[in-house]
Each structure stands twice: as structure tokens, then as C-alpha cells.
Short mmCIF file of C-alpha atoms in Angstrom, two decimals:
data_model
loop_
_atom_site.label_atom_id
_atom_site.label_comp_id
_atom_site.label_asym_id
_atom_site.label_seq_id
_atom_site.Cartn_x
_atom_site.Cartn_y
_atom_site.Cartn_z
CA UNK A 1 116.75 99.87 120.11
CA UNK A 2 117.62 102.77 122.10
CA UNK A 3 120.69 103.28 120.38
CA UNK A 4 119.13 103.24 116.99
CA UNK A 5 116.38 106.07 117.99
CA UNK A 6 119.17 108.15 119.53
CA UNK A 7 120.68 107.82 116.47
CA UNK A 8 117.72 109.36 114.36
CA UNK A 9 118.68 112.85 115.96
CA UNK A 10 122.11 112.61 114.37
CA UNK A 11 120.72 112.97 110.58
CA UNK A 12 122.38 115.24 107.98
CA UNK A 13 121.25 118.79 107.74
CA UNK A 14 119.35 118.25 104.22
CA UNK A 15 117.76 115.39 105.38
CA UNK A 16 116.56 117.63 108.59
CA UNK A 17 115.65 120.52 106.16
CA UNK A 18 113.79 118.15 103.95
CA UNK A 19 111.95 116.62 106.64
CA UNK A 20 110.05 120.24 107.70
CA UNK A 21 108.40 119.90 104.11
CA UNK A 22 106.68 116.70 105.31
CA UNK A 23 104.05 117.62 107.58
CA UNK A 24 102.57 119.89 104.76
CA UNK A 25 102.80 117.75 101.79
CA UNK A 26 100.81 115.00 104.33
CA UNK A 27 98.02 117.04 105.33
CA UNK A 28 97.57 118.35 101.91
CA UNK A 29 97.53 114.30 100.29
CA UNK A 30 95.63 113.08 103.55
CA UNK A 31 92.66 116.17 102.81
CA UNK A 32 92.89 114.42 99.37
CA UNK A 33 93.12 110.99 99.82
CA UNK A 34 89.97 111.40 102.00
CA UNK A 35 87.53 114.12 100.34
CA UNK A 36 88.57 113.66 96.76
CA UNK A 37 86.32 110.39 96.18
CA UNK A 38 83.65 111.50 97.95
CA UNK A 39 83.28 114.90 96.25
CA UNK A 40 83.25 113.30 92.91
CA UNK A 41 80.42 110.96 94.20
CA UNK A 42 78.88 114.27 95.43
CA UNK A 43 79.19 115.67 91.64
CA UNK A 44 77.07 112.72 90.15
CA UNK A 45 79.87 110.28 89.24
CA UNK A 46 79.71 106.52 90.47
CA UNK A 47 82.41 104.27 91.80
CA UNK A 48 83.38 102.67 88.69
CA UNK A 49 83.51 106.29 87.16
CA UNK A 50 85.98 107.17 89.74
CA UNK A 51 87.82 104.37 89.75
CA UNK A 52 88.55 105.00 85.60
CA UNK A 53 89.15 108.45 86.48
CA UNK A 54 91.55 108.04 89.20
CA UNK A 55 93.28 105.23 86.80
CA UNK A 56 93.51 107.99 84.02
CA UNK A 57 95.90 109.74 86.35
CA UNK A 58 97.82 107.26 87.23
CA UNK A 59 99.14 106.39 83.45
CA UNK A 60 99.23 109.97 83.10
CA UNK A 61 101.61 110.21 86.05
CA UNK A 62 103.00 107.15 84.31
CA UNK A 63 104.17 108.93 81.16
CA UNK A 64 105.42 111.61 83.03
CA UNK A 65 108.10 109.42 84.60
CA UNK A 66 110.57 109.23 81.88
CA UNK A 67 110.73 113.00 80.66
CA UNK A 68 110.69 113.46 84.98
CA UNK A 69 114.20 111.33 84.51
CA UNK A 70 115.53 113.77 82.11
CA UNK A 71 114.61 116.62 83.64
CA UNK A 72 116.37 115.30 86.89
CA UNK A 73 119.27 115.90 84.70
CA UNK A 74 118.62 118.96 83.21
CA UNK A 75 117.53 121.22 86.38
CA UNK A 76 118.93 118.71 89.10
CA UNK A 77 116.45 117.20 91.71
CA UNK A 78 115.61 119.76 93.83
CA UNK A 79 114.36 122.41 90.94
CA UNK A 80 111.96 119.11 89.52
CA UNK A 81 111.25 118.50 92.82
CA UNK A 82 109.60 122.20 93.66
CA UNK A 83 108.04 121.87 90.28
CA UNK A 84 106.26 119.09 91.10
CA UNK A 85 104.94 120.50 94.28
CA UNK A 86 103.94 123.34 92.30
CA UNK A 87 102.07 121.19 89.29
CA UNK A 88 100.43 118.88 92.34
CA UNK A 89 98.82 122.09 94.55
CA UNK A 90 97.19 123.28 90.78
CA UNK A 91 96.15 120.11 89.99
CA UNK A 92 93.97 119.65 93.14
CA UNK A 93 92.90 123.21 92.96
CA UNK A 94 91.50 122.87 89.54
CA UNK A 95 89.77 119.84 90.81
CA UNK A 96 88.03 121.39 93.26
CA UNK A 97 87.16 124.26 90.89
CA UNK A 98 85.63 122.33 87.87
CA UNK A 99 82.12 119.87 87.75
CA UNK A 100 82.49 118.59 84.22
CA UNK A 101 84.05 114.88 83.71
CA UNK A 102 86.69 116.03 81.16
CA UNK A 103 88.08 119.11 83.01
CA UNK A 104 88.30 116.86 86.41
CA UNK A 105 90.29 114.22 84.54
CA UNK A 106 92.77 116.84 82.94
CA UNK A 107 93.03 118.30 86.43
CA UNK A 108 93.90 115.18 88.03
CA UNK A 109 96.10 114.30 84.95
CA UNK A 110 98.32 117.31 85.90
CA UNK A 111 98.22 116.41 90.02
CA UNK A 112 99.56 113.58 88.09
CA UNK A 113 102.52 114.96 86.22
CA UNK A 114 103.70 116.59 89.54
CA UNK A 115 103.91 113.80 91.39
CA UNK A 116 105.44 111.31 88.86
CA UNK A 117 108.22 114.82 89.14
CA UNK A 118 107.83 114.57 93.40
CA UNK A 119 108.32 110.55 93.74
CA UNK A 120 111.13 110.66 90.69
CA UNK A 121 113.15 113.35 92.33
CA UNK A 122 112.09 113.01 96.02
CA UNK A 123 113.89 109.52 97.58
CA UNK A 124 117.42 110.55 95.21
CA UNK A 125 117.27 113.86 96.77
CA UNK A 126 117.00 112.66 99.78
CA UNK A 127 119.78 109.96 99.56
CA UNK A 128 122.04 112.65 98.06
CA UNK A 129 122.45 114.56 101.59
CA UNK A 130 123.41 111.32 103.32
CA UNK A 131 126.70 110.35 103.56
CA UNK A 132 126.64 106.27 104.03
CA UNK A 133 123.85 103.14 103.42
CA UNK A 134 122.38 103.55 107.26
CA UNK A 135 121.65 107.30 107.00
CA UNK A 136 120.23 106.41 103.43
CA UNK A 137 117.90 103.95 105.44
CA UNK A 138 116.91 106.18 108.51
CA UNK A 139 116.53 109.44 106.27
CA UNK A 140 113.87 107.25 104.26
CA UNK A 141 112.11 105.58 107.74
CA UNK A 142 112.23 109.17 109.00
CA UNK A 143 110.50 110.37 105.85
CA UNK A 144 107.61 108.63 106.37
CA UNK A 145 107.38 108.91 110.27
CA UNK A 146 107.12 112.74 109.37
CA UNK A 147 104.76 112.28 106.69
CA UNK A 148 101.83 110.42 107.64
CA UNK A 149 100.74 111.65 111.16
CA UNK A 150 99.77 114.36 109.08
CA UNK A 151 98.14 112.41 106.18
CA UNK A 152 95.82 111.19 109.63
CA UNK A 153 95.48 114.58 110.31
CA UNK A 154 94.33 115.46 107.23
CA UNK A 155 92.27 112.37 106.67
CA UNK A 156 90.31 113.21 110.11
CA UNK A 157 90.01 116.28 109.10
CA UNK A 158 88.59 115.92 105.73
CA UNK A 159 85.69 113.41 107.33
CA UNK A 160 85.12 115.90 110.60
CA UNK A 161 84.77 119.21 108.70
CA UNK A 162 82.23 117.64 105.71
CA UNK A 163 79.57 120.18 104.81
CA UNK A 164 80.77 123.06 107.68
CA UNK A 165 82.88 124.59 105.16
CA UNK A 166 81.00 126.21 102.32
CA UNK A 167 81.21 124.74 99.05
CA UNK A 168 79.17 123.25 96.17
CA UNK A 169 79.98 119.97 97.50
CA UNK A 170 80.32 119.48 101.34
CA UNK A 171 83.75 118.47 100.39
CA UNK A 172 85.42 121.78 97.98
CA UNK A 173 86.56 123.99 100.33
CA UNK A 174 88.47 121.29 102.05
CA UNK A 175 89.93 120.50 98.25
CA UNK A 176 91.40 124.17 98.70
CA UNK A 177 92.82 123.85 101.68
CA UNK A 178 94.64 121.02 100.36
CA UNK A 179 95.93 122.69 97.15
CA UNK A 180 96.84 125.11 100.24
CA UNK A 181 98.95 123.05 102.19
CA UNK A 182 101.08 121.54 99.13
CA UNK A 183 101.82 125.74 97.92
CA UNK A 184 102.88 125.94 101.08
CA UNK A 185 104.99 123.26 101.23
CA UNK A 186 105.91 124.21 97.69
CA UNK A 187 107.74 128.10 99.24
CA UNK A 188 108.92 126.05 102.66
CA UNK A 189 111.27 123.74 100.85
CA UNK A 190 112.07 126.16 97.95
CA UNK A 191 113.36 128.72 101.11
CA UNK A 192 115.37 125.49 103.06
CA UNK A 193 116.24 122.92 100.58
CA UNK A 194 120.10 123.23 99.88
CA UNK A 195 120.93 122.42 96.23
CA UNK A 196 120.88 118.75 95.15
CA UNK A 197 124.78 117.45 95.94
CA UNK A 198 125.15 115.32 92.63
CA UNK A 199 123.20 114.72 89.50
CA UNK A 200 123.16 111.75 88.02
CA UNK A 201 123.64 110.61 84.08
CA UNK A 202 120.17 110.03 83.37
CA UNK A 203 120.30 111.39 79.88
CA UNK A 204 123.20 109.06 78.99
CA UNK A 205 121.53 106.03 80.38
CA UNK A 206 118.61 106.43 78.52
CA UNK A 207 120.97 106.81 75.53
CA UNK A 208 122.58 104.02 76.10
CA UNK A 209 121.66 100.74 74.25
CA UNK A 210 121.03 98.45 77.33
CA UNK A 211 120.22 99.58 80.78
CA UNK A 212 121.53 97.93 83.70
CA UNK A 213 119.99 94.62 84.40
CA UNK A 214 118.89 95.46 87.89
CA UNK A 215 117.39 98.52 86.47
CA UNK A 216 115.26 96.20 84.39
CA UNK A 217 114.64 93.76 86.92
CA UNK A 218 113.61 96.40 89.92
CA UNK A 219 111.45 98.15 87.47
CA UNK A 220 109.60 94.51 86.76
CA UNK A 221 108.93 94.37 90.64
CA UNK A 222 107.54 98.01 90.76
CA UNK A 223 104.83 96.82 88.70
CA UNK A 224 103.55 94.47 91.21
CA UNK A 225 104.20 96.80 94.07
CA UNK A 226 102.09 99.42 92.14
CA UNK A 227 99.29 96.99 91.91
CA UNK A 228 99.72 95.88 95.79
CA UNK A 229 99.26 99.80 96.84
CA UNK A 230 96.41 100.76 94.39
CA UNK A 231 94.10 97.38 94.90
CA UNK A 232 93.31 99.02 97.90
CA UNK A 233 94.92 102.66 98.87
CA UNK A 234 93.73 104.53 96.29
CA UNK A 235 89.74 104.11 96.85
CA UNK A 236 90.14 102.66 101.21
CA UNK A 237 87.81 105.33 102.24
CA UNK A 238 84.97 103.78 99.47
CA UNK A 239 85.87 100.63 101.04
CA UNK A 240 85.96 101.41 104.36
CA UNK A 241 82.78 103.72 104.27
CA UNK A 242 80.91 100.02 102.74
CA UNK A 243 82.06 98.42 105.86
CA UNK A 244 81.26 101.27 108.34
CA UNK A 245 77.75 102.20 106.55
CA UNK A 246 79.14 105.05 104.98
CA UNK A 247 79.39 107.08 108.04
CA UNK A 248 82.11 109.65 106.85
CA UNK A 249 83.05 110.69 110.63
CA UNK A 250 83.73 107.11 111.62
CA UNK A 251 85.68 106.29 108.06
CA UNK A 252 87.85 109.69 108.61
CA UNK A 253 88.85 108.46 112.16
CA UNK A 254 89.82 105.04 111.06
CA UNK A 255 91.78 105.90 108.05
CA UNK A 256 93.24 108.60 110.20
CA UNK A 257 94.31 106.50 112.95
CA UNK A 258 95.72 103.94 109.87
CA UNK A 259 97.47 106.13 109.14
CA UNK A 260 99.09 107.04 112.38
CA UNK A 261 100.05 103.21 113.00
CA UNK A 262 101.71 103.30 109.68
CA UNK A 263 103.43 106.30 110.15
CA UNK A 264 104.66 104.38 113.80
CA UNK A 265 105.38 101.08 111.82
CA UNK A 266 107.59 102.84 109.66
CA UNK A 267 110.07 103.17 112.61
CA UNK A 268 110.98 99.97 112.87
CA UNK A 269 112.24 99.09 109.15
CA UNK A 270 115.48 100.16 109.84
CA UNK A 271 115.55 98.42 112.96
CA UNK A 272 114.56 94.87 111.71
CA UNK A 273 117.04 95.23 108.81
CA UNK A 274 119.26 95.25 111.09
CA UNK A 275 118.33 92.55 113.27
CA UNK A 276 117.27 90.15 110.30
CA UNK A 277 118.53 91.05 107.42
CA UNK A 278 116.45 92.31 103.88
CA UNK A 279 115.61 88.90 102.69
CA UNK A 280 114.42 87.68 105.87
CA UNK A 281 112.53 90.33 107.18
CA UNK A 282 110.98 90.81 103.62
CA UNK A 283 109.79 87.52 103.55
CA UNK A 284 108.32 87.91 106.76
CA UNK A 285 106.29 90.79 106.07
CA UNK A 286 105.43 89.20 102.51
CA UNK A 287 103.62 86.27 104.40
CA UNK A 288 102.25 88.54 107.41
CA UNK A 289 100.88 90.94 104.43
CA UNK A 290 99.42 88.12 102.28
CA UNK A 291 98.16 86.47 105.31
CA UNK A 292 95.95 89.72 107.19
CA UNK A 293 94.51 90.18 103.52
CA UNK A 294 93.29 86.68 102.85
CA UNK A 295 91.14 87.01 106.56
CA UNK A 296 90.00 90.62 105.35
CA UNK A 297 88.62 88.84 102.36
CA UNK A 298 85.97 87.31 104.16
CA UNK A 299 83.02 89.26 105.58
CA UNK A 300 83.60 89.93 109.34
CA UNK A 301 82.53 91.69 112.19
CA UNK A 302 83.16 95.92 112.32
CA UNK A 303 85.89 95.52 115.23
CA UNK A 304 87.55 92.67 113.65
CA UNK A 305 87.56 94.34 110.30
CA UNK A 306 88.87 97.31 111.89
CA UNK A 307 91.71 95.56 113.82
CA UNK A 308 93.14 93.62 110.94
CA UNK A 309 92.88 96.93 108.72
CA UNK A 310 95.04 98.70 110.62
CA UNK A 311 97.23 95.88 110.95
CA UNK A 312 97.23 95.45 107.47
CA UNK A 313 98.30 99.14 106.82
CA UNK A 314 101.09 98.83 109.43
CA UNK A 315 102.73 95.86 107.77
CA UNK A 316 102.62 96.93 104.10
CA UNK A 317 104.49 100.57 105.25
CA UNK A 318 106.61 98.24 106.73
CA UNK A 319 107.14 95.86 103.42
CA UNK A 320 107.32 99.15 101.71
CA UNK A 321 110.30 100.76 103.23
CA UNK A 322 112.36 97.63 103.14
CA UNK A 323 111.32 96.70 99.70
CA UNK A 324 111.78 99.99 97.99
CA UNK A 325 114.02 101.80 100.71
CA UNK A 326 117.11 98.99 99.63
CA UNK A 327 116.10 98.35 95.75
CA UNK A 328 117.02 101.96 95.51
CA UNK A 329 120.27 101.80 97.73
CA UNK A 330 121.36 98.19 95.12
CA UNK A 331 122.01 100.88 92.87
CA UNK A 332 124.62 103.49 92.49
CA UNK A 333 123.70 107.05 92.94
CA UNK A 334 124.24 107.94 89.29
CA UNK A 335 121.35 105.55 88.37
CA UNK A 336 119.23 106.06 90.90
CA UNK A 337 117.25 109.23 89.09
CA UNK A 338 116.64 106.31 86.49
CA UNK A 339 115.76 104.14 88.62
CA UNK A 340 113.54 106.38 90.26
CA UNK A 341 111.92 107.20 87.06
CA UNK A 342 111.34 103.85 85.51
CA UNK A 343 109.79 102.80 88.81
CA UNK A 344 107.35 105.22 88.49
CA UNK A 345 106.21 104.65 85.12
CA UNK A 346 106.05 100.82 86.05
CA UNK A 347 104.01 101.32 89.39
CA UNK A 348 101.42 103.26 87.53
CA UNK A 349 100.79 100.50 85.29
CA UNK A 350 100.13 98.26 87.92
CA UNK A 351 98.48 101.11 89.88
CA UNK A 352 96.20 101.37 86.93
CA UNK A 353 95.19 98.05 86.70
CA UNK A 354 94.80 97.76 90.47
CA UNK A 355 92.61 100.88 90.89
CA UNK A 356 90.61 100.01 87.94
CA UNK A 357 89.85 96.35 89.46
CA UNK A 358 88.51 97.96 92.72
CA UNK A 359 86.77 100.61 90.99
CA UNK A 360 84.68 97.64 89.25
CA UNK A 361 84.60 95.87 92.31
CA UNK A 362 83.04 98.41 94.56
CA UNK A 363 80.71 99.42 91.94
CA UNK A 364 79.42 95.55 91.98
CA UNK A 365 79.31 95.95 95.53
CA UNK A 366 81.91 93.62 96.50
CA UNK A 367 84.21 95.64 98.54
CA UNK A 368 86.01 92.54 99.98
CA UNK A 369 87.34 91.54 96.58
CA UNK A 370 89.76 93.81 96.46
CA UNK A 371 91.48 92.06 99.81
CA UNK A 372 91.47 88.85 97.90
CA UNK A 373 92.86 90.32 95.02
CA UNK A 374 95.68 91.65 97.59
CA UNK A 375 97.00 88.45 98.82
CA UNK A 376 97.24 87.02 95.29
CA UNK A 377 99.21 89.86 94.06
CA UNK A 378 101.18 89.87 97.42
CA UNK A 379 102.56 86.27 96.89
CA UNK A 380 103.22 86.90 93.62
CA UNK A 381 105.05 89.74 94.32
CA UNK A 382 107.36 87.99 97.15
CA UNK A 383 107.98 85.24 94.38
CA UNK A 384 109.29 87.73 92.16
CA UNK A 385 111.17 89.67 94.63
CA UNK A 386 112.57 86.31 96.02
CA UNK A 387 114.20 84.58 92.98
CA UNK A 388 114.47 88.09 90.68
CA UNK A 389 115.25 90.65 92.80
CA UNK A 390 117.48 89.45 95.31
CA UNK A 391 120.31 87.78 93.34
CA UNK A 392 120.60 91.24 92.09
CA UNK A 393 120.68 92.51 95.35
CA UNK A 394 122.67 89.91 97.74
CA UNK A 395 126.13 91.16 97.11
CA UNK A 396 125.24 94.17 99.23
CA UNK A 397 125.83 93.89 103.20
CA UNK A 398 125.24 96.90 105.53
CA UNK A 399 122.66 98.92 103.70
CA UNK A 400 124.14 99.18 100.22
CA UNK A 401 127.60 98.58 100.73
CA UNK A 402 129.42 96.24 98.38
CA UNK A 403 129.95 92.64 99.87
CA UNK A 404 133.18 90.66 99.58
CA UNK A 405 132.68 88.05 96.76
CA UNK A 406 132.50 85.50 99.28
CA UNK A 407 128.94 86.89 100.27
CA UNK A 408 127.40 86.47 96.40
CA UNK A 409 125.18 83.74 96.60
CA UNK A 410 122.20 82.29 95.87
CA UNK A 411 118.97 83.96 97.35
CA UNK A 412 117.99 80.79 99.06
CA UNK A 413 118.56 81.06 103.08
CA UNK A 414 119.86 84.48 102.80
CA UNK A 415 119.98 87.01 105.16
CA UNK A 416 122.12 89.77 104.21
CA UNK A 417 121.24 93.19 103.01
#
């Protein structure tokens, strides 16, 4: 273990200059991700409202995907990158700015469009300054380790500063510190990024008249990890505020120190891929992750609830990295701006579906449902990834190095990466 953090330090230089960006773009979505709901409840609007809203993004980001892809092409992944940044900080600044229910969901359509550009050109990017399959790993682990202390910052921020800031809402002004911090992060990367080291042949993929078949078949499982993340991410403080009593301090500090022990968690993907392998420690964290949601379905104590939350939020960063962090390495780096796109467009289905469910849900006042709904979709998601994913993905050993053909096999009992 020691080894392995000593070897965090040794990351390429664009992965180090693309990890300074980090800390901005997570206090800007942390702000967000914890003021956003609550100033559109402060406008008038109820849950369900919100949760249709926030949904009407999310297919909007969706859409945006597949030109994103092109555009990869076109201006390479860095420009699309900045330009995304760019479309997300006016996106939440237009939110904060507007009351009416049309000009909110046009604002949030375009926060949209900028990050369907971040998340298409963001990971590729980032894989393009490393130089082998571990790097690739530890440059993604390290991504989020930089990230979301600061999306805890923000989110305790955004519940301690409610109503000291002036604002027609108690929650505006932090809404412009937000669009802020992303402009910000927008001119910090556009002054340290180096230029993107290869662009890939999206336009000639999409040309093409069939697609790689893992292409097709990661793109499937994005649609079930979209609907794993937004059954409950999307709306947690609503959820969390109907199991504290709405008490926005004490929701802030708990979603803030979530996400802190995710940001910790995410240290250790590399490390168990290692140790176990990607099937193995995948369908580990499948059952842990389907296991802490079935208990959070029932109604239980505050301390318990909070425990297993934050448990819960740990283990499906952790299911994250390894799920997405080696889907994207089974593919060659030509593809994966493709891949990258189409996973987008198919996460915001599910995304949509999932943050419309909860929406519903909390609107019925069931805010346990959506924890149910979570360990249904998680099974069905390690079924999937099981006996769909992985024979597309078992002939890689070592973090997305080719195996010997001795190694292809059958996902059952496997182990490799």
C-alpha cells in the first residue's frame, strides 16, 4: 500500500496540471448540488416540479453527447473541454438570475450541454497524458480524490451560509459564487492544460456502418449506471433534509462529510484492482452496494441512517471508478471520445428516469423509496455487467493491456482485469 501511494506522486505532468482544475470545478458543483434544489423550492416550485426539471436537463445533456463526440474531433479535447466549463458557469449563472419555470429549465438545459462537453472530453483527456493502463487508473482515482473534498466544501458551505448572503432567495448569491468558481476553473485550465496528445476518429466511427460491439455493449451498461447515480444523487439533500427534519445546517454537514469519505474511498480503487482483480472486486462492491441500500430502505434511526449513508456513498465511488475507470481503458484510445460520448447520452436516459422516479417519490413523501429502487437497479446492473460486459472485457490483464489468448475466457470465476 505504501508503494502504491508513493507512486501517486510520480503522475505525468498533464495529469498534475489537470488535477489543479479540480478543486474549483468541485466547489462550484458541490455549491450546486446543495443550494440549487432548495432555491427552486424557495421560488414556489415543489419536489416533483424539480425533479421534471432537473430530468429536462439531463436528456438535454443527453443530446448533447453525440455532437460533444464530433466536436472532440473537430477542436480536440481540451478546446471542448474549456467550452464546456464555459457553457456550465453560464448555465448556473442564468439560473440564479431568472424566477420563471421556462427560463430556469433553458438555463439548466445549457449547464447541461456543457457538461455532456466536460464528462465527453474530460476522462479521454485525461488518459491521453498517461503513458500506460496503471497511470490511466491512478490519474482517474486521483481525479476524484481532488475533486470531491471540495464538492464537501462546497456542500457545507452552501447549507452554512443560507440567507447571510443577500439574495432573493437565501440561496442566489451562493448560485453566483458557484458560476464563480467553474469561470475560474474555466481561465486556470485554459492557462495550464497542454494540448490534447491525440484525437481520436470519432467522425469516422460514427460514419461507419457498425460500431464496435463493446461500444454497444458498454453504452447498454451506462444506462443502468445512470439510473444507479440519479435514483438518489441528484435530489440527496431533499432526501436527506426528510430524514434530518429539514434542518439545512445539519443536511450541508452530512452531505459534506459524504462527500469527503467518497473522495477518501476513491483511493483505494486502484489498490483493490490490484489485489483482486476487476471482476472480483466489482462484484464485491455490487453486493456491498445493493446490500447498504436494501437496509436504507427501511425507516431507521437518524445515526443509523447517517452511518449507512455515508457508507453507501463510499462504496458506489468505489463501484464507480472500477466500473467506468476500466470500461473506458477495454477500449482503444481512438474510440474512447466515442465511447465517452455514447456513455453520456445513455446515462442521461437512465439519469432521467431515475431522477424523475425520486422526484415523484419525494413529492409522495416516501423518501426511502428511492433506496429500494437502488438495490433493484444495483443487481440488475451487476447482472448485466457480469455476463455482458465482462466477456468483452476479460482479455485485458494489467489495466488495459492485451492478454495472451490463453487468458480469454468465460466471465465465470474470473479475476483478471
Amino acid at each position: 500500500m505504501g508503494a502504491y501511494l508513493r507512486s501517486l506522486a510520480s503522475l505525468p505532468p498533464g495529469v498534475r496540471r489537470f488535477l489543479l482544475g479540480e478543486p474549483l470545478l468541485g466547489l462550484g458543483v458541490g455549491l450546486i448540488a446543495m443550494v440549487l434544489n432548495l432555491h427552486l423550492l424557495a421560488l414556489g416550485y415543489d419536489e416533483a416540479t424539480i425533479g421534471r426539471v432537473t430530468s429536462f436537463s439531463t436528456l438535454v445533456m443527453g443530446a448533447a453527447s453525440l455532437p460533444a463526440i464530433v466536436l472532440c474531433r473537430r477542436w480536440g479535447r481540451r478546446a471542448v473541454l474549456l467550452v464546456g466549463l464555459t457553457l456550465m458557469s453560464g448555465g448556473t449563472a442564468a439560473t440564479a438570475a431568472v424566477r420563471e419555470l421556462l427560463p430556469l429549465a433553458l438555463a439548466q438545459a445549457v449547464y447541461g450541454i456543457g457538461l455532456a462537453l466536460l464528462l465527453t472530453a474530460e476522462v479521454p483527456l485525461l488518459y491521453g497524458y498517461c503513458t500506460d493502463g496503471h497511470a490511466r487508473m491512478r490519474a482517474f482515482s486521483m481525479m476524484f480524490v481532488a475533486y470531491t473534498p471540495f464538492t464537501a466544501l462546497g456542500t457545507y458551505l452552501g447549507g452554512a451560509l443560507a440567507g447571510t448572503l443577500p439574495g432573493s432567495t437565501p440561496y442566489q448569491a451562493e448560485l453566483w459564487v458557484a458560476a464563480g468558481a467553474m469561470a475560474l476553473c474555466t481561465l486556470t485550465r485554459a492557462c495550464l492544460l497542454p494540448s490534447a496528445p491525440h484525437r481520436g476518429d470519432e467522425i469516422g466511427a460514427l460514419r461507419a456502418a457498425r460500431l464496435p460491439r463493446p461500444v454497444w455493449v458498454f453504452t447498454g451498461f451506462s444506462i443502468l449506471s445512470g439510473l444507479l447515480y440519479a435514483l438518489v444523487t441528484p435530489l440527496a439533500n431533499l432526501i436527506v433534509g426528510a430524514q434530518l427534519g429539514g434542518d439545512d445546517t445539519a443536511t450541508a454537514t452530512l452531505l459534506a462529510v459524504h462527500a469527503l469519505a467518497s473522495s477518501l474511498s476513491a483511493l483505494l480503487a486502484p489498490y483493490l484492482l490490484e489485489r483482486w482483480g476487476t471482476f472480483r472486486t466489482a462484484g464485491r462492491l455490487f453486493a456491498l452496494n445493493a446490500l447498504v441500500a436494501a437496509v436504507l430502505a427501511v425507516s431507521l434511526p437518524v445515526p443509523l441512517f447517517v452511518l449507512l449513508f455515508l457508507i453507501r456513498g463510499s462504496l458506489f465511488t468505489l463501484l464507480a471508478n472500477v466500473t467506468d475507470g476500466q470500461i473506458l481503458q477495454a477500449v482503444p484510445d481512438a474510440q474512447r471520445d466515442l465511447l465517452a460520448g455514447l456513455r453520456n447520452i445513455a446515462r442521461n436516459v437512465g439519469a432521467a428516469m431515475g431522477t424523475w422516479a425520486t422526484g415523484e417519490a419525494l413529492y409522495h413523501e416516501l423518501a426511502t423509496v428511492p433506496f429500494a429502487l437502488t438495490a433493484a437497479a444495483t443487481l440488475m446492473a451487476w447482472a448485466y455487467f457480469a455476463r455482458v460486459c465482462w466477456p468483452q472485457m476479460a482479455t485485458w490483464e494489467d489495466f488495459g493491456g492485451p492478454a495472451p489468448p490463453a487468458a480469454r475466457r468465460a466471465p465465470t470465476g474470473a479475476s483478471s482485469s
